[in-house]
One Martini backbone bead per residue (centre of mass of N, CA, C, O) as a GRO file, in nm:
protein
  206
    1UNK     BB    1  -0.958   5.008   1.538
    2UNK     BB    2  -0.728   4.790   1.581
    3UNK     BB    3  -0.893   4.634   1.782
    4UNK     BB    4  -1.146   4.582   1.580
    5UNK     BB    5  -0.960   4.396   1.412
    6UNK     BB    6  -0.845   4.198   1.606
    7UNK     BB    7  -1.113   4.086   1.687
    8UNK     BB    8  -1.193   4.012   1.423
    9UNK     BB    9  -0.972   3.783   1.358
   10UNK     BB   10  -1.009   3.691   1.579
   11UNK     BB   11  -1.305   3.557   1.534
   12UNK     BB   12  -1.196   3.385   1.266
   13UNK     BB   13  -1.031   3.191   1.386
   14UNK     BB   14  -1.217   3.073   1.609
   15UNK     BB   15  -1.406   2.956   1.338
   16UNK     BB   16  -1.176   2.781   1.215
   17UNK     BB   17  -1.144   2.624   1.464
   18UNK     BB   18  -1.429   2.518   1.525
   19UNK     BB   19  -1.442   2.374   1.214
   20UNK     BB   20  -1.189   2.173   1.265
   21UNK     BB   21  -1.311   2.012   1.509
   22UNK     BB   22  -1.580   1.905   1.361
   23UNK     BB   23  -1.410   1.762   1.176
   24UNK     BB   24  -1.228   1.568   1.238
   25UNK     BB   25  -1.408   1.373   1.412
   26UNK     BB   26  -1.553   1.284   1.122
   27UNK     BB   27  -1.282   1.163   0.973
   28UNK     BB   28  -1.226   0.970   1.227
   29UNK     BB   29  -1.472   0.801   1.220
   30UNK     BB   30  -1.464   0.711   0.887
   31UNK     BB   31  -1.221   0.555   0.937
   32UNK     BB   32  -1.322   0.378   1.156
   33UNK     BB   33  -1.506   0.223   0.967
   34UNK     BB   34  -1.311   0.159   0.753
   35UNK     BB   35  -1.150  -0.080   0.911
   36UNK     BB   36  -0.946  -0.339   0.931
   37UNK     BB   37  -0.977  -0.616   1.156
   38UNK     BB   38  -0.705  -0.786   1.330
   39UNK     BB   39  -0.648  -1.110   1.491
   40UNK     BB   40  -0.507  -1.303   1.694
   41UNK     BB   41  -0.562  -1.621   1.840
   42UNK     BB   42  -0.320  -1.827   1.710
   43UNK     BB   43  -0.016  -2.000   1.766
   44UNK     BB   44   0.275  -2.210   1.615
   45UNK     BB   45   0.590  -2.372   1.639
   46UNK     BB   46   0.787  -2.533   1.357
   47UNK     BB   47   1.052  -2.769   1.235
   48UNK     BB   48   0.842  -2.919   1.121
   49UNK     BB   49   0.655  -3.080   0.882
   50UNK     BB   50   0.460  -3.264   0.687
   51UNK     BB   51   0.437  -3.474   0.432
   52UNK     BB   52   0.337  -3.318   0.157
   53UNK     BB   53   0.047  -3.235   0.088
   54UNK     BB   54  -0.173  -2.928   0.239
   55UNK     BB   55  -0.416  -2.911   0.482
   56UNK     BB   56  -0.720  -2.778   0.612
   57UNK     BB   57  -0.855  -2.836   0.893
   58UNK     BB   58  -1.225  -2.769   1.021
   59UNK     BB   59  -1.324  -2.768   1.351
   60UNK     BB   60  -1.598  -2.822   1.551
   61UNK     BB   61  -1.656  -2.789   1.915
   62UNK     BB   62  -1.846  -2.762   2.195
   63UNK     BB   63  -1.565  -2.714   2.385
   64UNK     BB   64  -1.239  -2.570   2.426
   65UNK     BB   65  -1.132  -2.867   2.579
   66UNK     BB   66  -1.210  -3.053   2.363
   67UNK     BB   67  -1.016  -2.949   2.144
   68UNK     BB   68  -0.715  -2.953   2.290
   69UNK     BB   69  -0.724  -3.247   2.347
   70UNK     BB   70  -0.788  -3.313   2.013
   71UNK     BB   71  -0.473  -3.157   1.959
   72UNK     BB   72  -0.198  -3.188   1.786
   73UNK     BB   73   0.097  -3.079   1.632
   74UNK     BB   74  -0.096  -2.895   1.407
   75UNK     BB   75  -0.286  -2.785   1.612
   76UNK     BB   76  -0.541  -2.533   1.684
   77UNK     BB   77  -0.710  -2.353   1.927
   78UNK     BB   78  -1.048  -2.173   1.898
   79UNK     BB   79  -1.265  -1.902   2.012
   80UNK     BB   80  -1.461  -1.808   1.737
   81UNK     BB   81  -1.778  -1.616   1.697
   82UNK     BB   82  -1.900  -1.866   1.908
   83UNK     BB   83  -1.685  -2.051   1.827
   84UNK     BB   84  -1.504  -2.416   1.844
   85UNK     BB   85  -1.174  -2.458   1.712
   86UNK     BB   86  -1.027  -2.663   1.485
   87UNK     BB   87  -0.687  -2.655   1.343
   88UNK     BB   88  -0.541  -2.902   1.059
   89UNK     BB   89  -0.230  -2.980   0.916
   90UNK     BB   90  -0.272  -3.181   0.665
   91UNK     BB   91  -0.344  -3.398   0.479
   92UNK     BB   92  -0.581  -3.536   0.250
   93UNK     BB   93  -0.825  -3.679   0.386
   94UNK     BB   94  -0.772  -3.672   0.661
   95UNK     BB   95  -0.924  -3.697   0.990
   96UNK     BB   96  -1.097  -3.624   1.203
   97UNK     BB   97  -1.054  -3.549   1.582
   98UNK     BB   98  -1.398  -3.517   1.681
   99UNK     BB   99  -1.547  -3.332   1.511
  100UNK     BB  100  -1.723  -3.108   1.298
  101UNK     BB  101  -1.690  -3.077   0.954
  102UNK     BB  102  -1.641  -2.780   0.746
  103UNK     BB  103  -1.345  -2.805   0.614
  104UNK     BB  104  -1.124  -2.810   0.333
  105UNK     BB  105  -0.785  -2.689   0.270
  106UNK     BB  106  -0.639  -2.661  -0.037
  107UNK     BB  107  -0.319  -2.649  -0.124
  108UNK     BB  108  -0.039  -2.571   0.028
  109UNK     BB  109   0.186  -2.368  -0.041
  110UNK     BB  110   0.514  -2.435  -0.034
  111UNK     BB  111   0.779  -2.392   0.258
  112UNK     BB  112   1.109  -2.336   0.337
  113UNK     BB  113   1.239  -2.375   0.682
  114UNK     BB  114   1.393  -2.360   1.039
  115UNK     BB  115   1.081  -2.209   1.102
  116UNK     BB  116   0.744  -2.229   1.189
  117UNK     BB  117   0.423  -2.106   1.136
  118UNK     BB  118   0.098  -2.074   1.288
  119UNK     BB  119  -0.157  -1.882   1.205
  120UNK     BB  120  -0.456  -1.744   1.340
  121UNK     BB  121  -0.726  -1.536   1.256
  122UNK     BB  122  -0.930  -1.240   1.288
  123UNK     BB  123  -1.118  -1.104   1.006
  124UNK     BB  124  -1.253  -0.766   0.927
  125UNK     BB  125  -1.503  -0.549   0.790
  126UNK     BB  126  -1.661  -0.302   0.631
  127UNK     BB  127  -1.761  -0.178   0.356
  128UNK     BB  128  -1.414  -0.106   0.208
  129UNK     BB  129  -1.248  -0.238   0.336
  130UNK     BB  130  -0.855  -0.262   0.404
  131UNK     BB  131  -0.564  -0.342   0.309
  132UNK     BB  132  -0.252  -0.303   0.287
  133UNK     BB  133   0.014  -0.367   0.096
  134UNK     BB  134   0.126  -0.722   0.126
  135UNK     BB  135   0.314  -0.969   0.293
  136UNK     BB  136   0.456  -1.248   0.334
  137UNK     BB  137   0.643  -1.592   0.404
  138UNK     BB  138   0.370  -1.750   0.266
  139UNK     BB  139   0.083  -1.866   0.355
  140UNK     BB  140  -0.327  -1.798   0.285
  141UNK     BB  141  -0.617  -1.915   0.416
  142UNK     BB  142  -0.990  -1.878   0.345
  143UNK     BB  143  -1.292  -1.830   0.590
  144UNK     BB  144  -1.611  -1.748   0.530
  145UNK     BB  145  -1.857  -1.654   0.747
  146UNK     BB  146  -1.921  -1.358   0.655
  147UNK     BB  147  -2.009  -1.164   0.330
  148UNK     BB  148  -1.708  -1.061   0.103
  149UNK     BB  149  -1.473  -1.131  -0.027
  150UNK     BB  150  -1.115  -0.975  -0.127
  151UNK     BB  151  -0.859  -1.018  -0.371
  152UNK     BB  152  -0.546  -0.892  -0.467
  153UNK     BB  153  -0.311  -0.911  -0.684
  154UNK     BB  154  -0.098  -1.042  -0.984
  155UNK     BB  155  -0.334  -1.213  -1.088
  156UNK     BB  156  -0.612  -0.998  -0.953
  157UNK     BB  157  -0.948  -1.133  -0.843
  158UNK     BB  158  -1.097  -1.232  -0.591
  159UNK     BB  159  -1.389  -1.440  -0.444
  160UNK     BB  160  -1.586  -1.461  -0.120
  161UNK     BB  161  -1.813  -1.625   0.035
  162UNK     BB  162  -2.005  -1.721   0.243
  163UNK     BB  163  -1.856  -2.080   0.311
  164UNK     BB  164  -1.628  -1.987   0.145
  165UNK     BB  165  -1.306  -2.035   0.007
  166UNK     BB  166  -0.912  -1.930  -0.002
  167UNK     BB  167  -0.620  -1.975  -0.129
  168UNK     BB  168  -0.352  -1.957  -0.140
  169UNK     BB  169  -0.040  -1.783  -0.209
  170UNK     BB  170   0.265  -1.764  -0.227
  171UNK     BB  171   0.569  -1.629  -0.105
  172UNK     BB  172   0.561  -1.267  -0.146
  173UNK     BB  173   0.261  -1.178  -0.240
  174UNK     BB  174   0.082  -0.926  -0.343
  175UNK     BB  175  -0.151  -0.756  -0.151
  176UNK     BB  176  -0.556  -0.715  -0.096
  177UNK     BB  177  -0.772  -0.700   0.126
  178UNK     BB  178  -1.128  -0.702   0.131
  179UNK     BB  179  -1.463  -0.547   0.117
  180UNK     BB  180  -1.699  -0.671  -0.143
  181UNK     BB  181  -1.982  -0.572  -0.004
  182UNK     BB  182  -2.276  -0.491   0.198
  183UNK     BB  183  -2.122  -0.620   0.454
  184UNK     BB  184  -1.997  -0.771   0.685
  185UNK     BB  185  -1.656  -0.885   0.738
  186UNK     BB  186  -1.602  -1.267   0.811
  187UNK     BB  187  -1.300  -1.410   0.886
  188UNK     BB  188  -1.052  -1.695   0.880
  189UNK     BB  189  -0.714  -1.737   0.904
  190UNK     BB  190  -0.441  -1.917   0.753
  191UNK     BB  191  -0.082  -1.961   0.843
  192UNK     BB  192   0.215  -2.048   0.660
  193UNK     BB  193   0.525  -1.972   0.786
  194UNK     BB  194   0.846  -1.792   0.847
  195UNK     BB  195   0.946  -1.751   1.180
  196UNK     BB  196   1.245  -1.582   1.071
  197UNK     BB  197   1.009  -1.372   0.963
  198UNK     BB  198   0.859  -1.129   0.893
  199UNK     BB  199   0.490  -1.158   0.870
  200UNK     BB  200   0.487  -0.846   0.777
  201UNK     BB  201   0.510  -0.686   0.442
  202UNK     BB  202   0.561  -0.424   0.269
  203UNK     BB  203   0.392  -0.363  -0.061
  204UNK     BB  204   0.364  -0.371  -0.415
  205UNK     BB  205   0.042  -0.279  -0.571
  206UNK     BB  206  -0.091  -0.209  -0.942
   0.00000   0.00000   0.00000
């Protein structure tokens, strides 16, 4: 009698260690469909600034080898999504650098420091995608690729469509980015930031 409870129990554990194990699966798949993915493409430091207000100017270069050529001091050259980018922090309607101009982007909220950072993301993620509440050390500008866009802060929640873009907050706003559509969100990011401080911090946004 004993040996058959033992079995019995063997039994009953077995059956729900491999319903376990069929679920554990399927909830970490679910997990990774709804990631919101960040890659970094581009990014370069630097001592001073521009002086006045800046924008973001993108341009498009038939390859990569004339975006570099054409990059000056404030340029970030990367190609992403199957195109060839120019990024230049400057002045409101700078002359384009021989690209076909995409956008400009701006005015950069400001921000002092010993040391800056420019850094091109490339991000998004399927429908539901977002990313933890969190904050950075300056500004970042979105252009939506494909998709729509959502930002929460404590102002908060703006929306982008393909094509448009969105200005940065300033430094230390607590975010949350995410996609607000029924399709994938694709968007290149643009940060200008403090470069002697942690890129990005866990933040509380109610």
């Amino acid at each position: 009698m004993k040996t058959r409870i033992r079995n019995a129990c063997c039994a009953v554990i077995l059956a729900l260690s491999v319903c376990a194990m069929g679920m554990l699966p399927a909830s970490s798949m679910a997990a990774e469909e709804k990631k919101f993915v960040i890659k970094p493409v581009a990014e370069k430091r630097l001592t001073q600034l521009p002086a006045g207000p800046l924008y973001w100017l993108l341009e498009n270069f038939p390859t990569l080898a004339q975006a570099q050529a054409a990059a000056g001091g404030t340029s970030l050259a990367a190609e992403v999504a199957g195109k060839v980018w120019l990024f230049t922090l400057g002045p409101k309607d700078s002359p384009t650098r021989g690209g076909s101009k995409v956008i400009q982007i701006g005015p950069v909220p400001s921000i002092t420091a010993p040391e800056y950072l420019l850094r091109i993301n490339h991000a998004g993620g399927p429908p539901g995608a977002k990313t933890r509440a969190h904050s950075h050390p300056g500004s970042e500008a979105f252009y939506v690729l494909a998709g729509r866009l959502g930002q929460k802060t404590l102002h908060g929640i703006s929306y982008a469509e393909a094509g448009q873009s969105m200005n940065g907050h300033g430094a230390g706003m607590p975010m949350v980015v995410f996609n607000s559509g029924t399709t994938d969100l694709d968007q290149l990011v643009m940060f200008v930031a403090d470069a002697t401080k942690p890129f990005s911090t866990p933040a509380k946004l109610e």
